[in-house]
C-alpha positions as MATLAB code, in Angstrom:
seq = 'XXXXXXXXXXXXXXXXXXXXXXXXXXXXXXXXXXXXXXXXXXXXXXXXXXXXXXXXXXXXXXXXXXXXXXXXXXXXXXXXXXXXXXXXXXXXXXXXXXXXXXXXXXXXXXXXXXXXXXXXXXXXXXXXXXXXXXXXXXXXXXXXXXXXXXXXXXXXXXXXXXXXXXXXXXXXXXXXXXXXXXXXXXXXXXXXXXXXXXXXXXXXXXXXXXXXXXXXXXXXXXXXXXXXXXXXXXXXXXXXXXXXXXXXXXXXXXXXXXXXXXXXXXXXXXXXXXXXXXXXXXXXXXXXXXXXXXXXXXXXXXXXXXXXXXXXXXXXXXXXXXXXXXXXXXXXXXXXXXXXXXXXXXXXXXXXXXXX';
ca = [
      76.546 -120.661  -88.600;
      74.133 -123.054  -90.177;
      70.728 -122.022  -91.151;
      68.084 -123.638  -92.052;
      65.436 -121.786  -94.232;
      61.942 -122.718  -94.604;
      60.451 -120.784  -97.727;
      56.600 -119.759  -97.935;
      54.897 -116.864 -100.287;
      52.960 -114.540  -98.507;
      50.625 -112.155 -100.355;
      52.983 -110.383 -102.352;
      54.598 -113.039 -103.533;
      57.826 -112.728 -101.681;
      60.041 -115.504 -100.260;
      59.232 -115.327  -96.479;
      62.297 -116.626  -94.665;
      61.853 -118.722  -91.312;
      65.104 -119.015  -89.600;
      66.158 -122.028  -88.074;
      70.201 -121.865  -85.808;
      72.055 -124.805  -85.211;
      75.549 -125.022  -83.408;
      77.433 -126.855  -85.997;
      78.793 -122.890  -87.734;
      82.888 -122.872  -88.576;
      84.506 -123.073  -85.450;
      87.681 -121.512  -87.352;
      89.458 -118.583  -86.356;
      92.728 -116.576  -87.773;
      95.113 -113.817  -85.926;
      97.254 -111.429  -87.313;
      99.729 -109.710  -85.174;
     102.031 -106.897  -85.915;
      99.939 -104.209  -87.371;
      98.148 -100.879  -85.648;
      95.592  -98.538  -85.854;
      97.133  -94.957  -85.493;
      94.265  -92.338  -86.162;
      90.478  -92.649  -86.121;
      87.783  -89.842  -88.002;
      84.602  -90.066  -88.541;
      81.725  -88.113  -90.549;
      78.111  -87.857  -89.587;
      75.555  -85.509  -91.956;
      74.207  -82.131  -90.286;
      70.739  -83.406  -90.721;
      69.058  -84.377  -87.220;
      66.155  -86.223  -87.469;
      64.258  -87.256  -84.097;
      62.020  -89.398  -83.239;
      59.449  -86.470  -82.870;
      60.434  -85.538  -86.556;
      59.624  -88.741  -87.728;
      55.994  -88.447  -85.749;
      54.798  -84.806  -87.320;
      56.395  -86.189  -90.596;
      54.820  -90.140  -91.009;
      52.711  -90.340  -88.016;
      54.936  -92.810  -86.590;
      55.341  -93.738  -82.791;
      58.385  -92.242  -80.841;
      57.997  -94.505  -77.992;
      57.716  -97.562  -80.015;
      60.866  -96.417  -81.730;
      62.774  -95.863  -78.683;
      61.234  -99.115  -76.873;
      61.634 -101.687  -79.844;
      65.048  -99.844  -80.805;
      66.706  -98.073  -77.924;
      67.003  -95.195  -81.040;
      66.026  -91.354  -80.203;
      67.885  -89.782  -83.417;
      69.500  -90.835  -86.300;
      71.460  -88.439  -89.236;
      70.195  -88.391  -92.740;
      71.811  -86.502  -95.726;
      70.437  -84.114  -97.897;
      70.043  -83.916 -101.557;
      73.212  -83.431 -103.481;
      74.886  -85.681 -100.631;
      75.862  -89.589 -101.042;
      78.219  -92.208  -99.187;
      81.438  -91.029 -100.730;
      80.874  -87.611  -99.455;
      80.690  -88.604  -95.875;
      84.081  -91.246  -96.266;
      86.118  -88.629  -97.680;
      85.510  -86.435  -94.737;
      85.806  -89.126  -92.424;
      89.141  -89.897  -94.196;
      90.549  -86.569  -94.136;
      90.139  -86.537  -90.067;
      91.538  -89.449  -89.691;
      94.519  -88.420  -91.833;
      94.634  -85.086  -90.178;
      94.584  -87.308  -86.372;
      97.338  -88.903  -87.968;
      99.572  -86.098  -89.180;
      99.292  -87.765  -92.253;
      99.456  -86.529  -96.046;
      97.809  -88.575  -99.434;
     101.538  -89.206 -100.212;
     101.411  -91.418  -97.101;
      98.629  -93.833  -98.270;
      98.931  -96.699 -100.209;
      96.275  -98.348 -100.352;
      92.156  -97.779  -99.937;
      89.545 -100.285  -98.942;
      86.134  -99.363  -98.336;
      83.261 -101.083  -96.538;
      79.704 -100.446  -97.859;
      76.601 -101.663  -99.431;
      75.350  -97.991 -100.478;
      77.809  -97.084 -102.989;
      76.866  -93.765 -104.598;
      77.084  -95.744 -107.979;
      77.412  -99.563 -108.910;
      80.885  -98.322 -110.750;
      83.378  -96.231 -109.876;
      83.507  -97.933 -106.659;
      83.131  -95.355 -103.255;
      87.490  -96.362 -102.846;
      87.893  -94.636 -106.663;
      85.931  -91.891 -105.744;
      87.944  -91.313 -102.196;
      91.146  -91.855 -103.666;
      90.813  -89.099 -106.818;
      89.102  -86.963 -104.254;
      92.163  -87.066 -102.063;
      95.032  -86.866 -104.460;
      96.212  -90.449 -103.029;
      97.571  -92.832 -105.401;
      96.542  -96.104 -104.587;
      94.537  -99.201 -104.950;
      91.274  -98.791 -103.777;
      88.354 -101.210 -103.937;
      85.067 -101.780 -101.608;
      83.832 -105.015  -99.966;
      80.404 -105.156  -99.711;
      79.370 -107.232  -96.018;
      76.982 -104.680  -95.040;
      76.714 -104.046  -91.549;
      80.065 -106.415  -91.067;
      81.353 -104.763  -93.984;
      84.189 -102.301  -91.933;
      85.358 -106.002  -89.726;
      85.845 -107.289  -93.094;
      87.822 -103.990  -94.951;
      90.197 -103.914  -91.746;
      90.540 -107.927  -91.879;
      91.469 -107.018  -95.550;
      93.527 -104.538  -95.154;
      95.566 -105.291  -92.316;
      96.612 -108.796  -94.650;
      98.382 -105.778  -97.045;
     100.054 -104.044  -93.743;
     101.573 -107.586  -91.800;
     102.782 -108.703  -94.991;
     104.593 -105.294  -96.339;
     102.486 -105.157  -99.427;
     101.067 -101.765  -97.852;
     102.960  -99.192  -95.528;
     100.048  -97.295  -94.453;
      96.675  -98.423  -95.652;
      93.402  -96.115  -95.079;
      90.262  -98.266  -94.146;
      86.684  -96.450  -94.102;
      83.124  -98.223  -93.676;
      80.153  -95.921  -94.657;
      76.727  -96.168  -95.642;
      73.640  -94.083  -96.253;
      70.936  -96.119  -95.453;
      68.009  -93.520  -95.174;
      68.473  -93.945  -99.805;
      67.643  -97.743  -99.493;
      64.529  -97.746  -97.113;
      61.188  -96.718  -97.640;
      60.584  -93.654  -95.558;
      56.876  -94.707  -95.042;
      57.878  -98.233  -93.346;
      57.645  -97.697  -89.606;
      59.288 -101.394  -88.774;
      62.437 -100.416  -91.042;
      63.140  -96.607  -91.783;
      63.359  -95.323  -88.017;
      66.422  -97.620  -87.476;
      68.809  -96.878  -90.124;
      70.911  -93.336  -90.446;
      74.140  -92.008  -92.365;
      77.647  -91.997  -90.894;
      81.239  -93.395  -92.144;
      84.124  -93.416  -90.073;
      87.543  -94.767  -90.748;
      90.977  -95.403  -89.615;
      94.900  -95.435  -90.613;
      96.504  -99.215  -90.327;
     100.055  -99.374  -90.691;
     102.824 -101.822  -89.068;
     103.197 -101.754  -85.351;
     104.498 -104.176  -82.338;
     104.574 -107.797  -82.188;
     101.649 -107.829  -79.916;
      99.611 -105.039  -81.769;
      96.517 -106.180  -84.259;
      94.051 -108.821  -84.817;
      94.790 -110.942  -81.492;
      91.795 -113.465  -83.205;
      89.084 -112.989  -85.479;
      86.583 -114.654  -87.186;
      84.797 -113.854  -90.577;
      81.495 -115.731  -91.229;
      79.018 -115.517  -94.048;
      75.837 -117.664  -94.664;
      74.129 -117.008  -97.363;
      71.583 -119.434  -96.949;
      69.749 -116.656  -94.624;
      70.071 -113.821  -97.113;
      66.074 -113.388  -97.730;
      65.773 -112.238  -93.839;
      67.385 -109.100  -94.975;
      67.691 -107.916  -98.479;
      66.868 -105.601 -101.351;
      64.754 -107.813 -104.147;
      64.951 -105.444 -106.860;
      67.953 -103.419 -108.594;
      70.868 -106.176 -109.426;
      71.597 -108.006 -112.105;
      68.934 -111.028 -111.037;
      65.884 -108.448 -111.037;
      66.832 -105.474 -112.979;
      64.129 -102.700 -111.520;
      61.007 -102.395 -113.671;
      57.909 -100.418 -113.287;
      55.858 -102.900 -111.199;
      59.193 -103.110 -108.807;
      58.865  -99.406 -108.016;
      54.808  -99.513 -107.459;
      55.866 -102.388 -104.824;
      58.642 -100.890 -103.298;
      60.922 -103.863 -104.182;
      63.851 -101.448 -104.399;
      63.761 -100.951 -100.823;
      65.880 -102.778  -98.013;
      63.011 -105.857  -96.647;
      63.577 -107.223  -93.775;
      62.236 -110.367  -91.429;
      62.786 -108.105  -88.000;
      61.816 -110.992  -85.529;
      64.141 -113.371  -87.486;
      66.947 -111.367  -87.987;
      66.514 -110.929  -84.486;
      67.129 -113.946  -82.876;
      69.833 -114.650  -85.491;
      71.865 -111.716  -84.621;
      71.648 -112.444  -80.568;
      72.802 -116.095  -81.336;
      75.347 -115.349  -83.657;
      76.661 -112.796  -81.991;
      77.355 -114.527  -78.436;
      78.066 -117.519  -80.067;
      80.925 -115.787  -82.209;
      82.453 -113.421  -79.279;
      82.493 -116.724  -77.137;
      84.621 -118.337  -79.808;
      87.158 -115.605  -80.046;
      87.664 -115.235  -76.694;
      87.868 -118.737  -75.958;
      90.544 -119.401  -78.620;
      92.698 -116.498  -77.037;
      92.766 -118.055  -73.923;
      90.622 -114.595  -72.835;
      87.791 -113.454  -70.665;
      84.857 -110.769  -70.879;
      87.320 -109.447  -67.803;
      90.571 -108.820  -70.315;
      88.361 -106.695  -72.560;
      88.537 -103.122  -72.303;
      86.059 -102.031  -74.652;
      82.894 -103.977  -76.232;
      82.314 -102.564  -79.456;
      79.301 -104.161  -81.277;
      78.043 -103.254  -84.352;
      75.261 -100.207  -83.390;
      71.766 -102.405  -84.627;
      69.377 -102.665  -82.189;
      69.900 -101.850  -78.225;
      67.575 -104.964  -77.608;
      70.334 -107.161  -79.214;
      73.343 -105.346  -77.655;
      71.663 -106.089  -74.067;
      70.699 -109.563  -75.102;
      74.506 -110.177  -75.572;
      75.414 -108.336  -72.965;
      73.200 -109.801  -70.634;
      74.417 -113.704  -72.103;
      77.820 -112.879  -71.653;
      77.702 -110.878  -68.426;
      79.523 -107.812  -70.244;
      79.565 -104.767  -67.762;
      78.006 -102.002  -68.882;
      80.700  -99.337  -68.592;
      83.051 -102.147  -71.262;
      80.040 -101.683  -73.659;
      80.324  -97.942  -75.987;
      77.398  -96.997  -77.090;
      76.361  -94.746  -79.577;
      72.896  -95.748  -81.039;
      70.128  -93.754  -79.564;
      72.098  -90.614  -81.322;
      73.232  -92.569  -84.931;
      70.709  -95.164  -85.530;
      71.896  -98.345  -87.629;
      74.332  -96.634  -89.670;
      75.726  -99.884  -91.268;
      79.457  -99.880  -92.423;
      79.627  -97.047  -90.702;
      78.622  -97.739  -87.599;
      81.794  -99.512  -85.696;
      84.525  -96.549  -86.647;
      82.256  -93.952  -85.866;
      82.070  -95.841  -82.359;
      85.446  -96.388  -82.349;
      86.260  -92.442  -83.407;
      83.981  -91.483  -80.599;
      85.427  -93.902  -78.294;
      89.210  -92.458  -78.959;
      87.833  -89.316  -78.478;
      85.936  -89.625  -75.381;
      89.833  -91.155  -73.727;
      88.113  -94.634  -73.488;
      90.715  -95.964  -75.990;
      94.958  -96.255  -74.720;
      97.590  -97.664  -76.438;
      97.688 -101.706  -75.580;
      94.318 -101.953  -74.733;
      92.264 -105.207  -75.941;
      88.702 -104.090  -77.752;
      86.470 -106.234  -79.320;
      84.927 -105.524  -82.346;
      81.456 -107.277  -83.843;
      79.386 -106.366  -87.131;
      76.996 -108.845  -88.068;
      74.138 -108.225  -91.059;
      72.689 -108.666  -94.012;
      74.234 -111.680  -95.795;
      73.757 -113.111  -93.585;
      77.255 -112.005  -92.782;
      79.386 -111.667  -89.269;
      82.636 -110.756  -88.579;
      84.037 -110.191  -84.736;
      87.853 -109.567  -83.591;
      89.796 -108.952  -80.983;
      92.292 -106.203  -80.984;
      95.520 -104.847  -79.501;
      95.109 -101.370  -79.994;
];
């Protein structure tokens, strides 16, 4: 998608982003047929926090929560807990699902922005933890980050570089945002889910996706202090600069356009309808965007899964826990079509359509 950014300083001196769409985005779009998902797991922390929680604790408002965000829980860890903790569990279910041992896996790719450090990467620290010996490596999309580690990995399965390739996306969001900012903490929780990929039918797999990045947009949603650019100093701490920022009411409108505009494309180039869709996946931000899309499109309800007002934003995460749930639940069968959409902080998007 094109973007056009108009920058301004507001009082603290940060870029303020005004977002701008246009229709003249890639219009390209890939398949890749012959691979299948065979076992789902996911991994959500113990810790419940509510939206009452968040009231006694900050003060903030549980009916603005659940009105802006459609969100009446989300799952935090607790001390002594990080991302890899919660992708190695979600791997082992998935592996168990699959009546699958570490012998089995071959390779490891890992969608996150919240790694528990910025080396070893989370896939090291799942692999050693697991016994598997493999590659393993993360790609960092954010919340498109587990469309783009299946897109990945699935390239390793259809071409017989990998046999049976373990994909996770994870995150731990309540570590990156201030717990005091009403507008931004309250949507984001902890989850990682994942899933086995190895070869399958001629008509299993990516049907048609599409992976889209714009970078152009990447003030609307980032974290201004901690890389490489601005190492974190003193006065970054006192300003909270090492917290996720985000333009909410850009990001938004983004997201809704982006969104439609990508699912449209998809399903257009597959010669498909809303109607040949079992099961609407979409990356678990904001229930104000989901209907927005929903509404555009004229998904059904019961095609649409659901999971936020329980999960929050988890992220990576938050499409295989879905999907976990959703095999779970018996909304899933062999040879149905789902379509999958993350879309983030980037600005990144990634949407497919699947032959499960």
């Amino acid at each position: 998608m094109e973007v056009t950014l108009g920058m301004t300083l507001n009082s603290s001196s940060r870029p303020e982003a005004v977002l701008e769409t246009s229709s003249g985005w890639s219009r390209r779009t890939r398949s890749l047929l012959g691979v299948q998902v065979i076992a789902t797991g996911s991994c959500l922390p113990d810790n419940i926090i509510t939206n009452a929680d968040l009231q006694s604790r900050y003060g903030f408002d549980p009916e603005w929560i659940e009105q802006r965000t459609g969100i009446l829980a989300r799952r935090h860890v607790v001390p002594g807990q990080a991302t890899s903790d919660l992708c190695i569990e979600a791997a082992r279910r998935a592996m168990r699902n699959a009546h699958v041992s570490p012998r089995d896996i071959d390779l490891i790719v890992v969608g996150t922005f919240t790694p528990d450090y910025q080396c070893p990467t989370v896939a090291n620290m799942v692999q050693e933890a697991l016994g598997i010996d493999a590659p393993a490596m993360d790609v960092q999309a954010a919340c498109s980050g587990f469309v783009y580690a299946l897109s990945t990995a699935t390239q390793f399965v259809a071409t017989g570089n990998s046999k049976m390739a373990l994909v996770i996306g994870g995150d731990c969001n309540s570590r990156i945002v201030n717990p005091l900012e009403m507008k931004i903490a309250p949507l984001f929780g902890d989850g990682a889910g994942a899933v086995i990929v190895t070869k399958g039918d001629a008509h299993q797999g990516l049907m048609c996706y599409q992976l889209g990045s714009d970078g152009g947009g990447g003030p609307l949603l980032d974290r201004p202090a901690g890389g490489t650019r601005n190492p974190i100093t003193h006065a970054d701490l006192d300003a909270g600069r090492q917290y996720l920022q985000m333009d909410g009411r850009s990001v938004f409108k983004w997201a809704v356009r982006a969104v439609t505009d990508s699912i449209e494309l998809v399903l257009r180039k597959s010669g498909l309808s809303v109607h040949d869709v079992e099961l609407f996946v979409l990356h678990q931000a904001n229930i104000r965007i989901i209907n927005n899309v929903a509404e555009q499109l004229a998904i059904p309800p019961e095609k649409l899964f659901n999971n936020l007002q329980d999960y929050g934003n988890t992220s990576g995460g938050s499409i295989p826990i879905a999907l976990d749930e959703a095999v779970q639940a018996g909304r899933i069968d062999r040879g149905d079509t789902l379509l999958m959409c993350g879309f983030g902080a980037g600005l990144t998007w990634g949407t497919c359509l699947f032959r499960w």
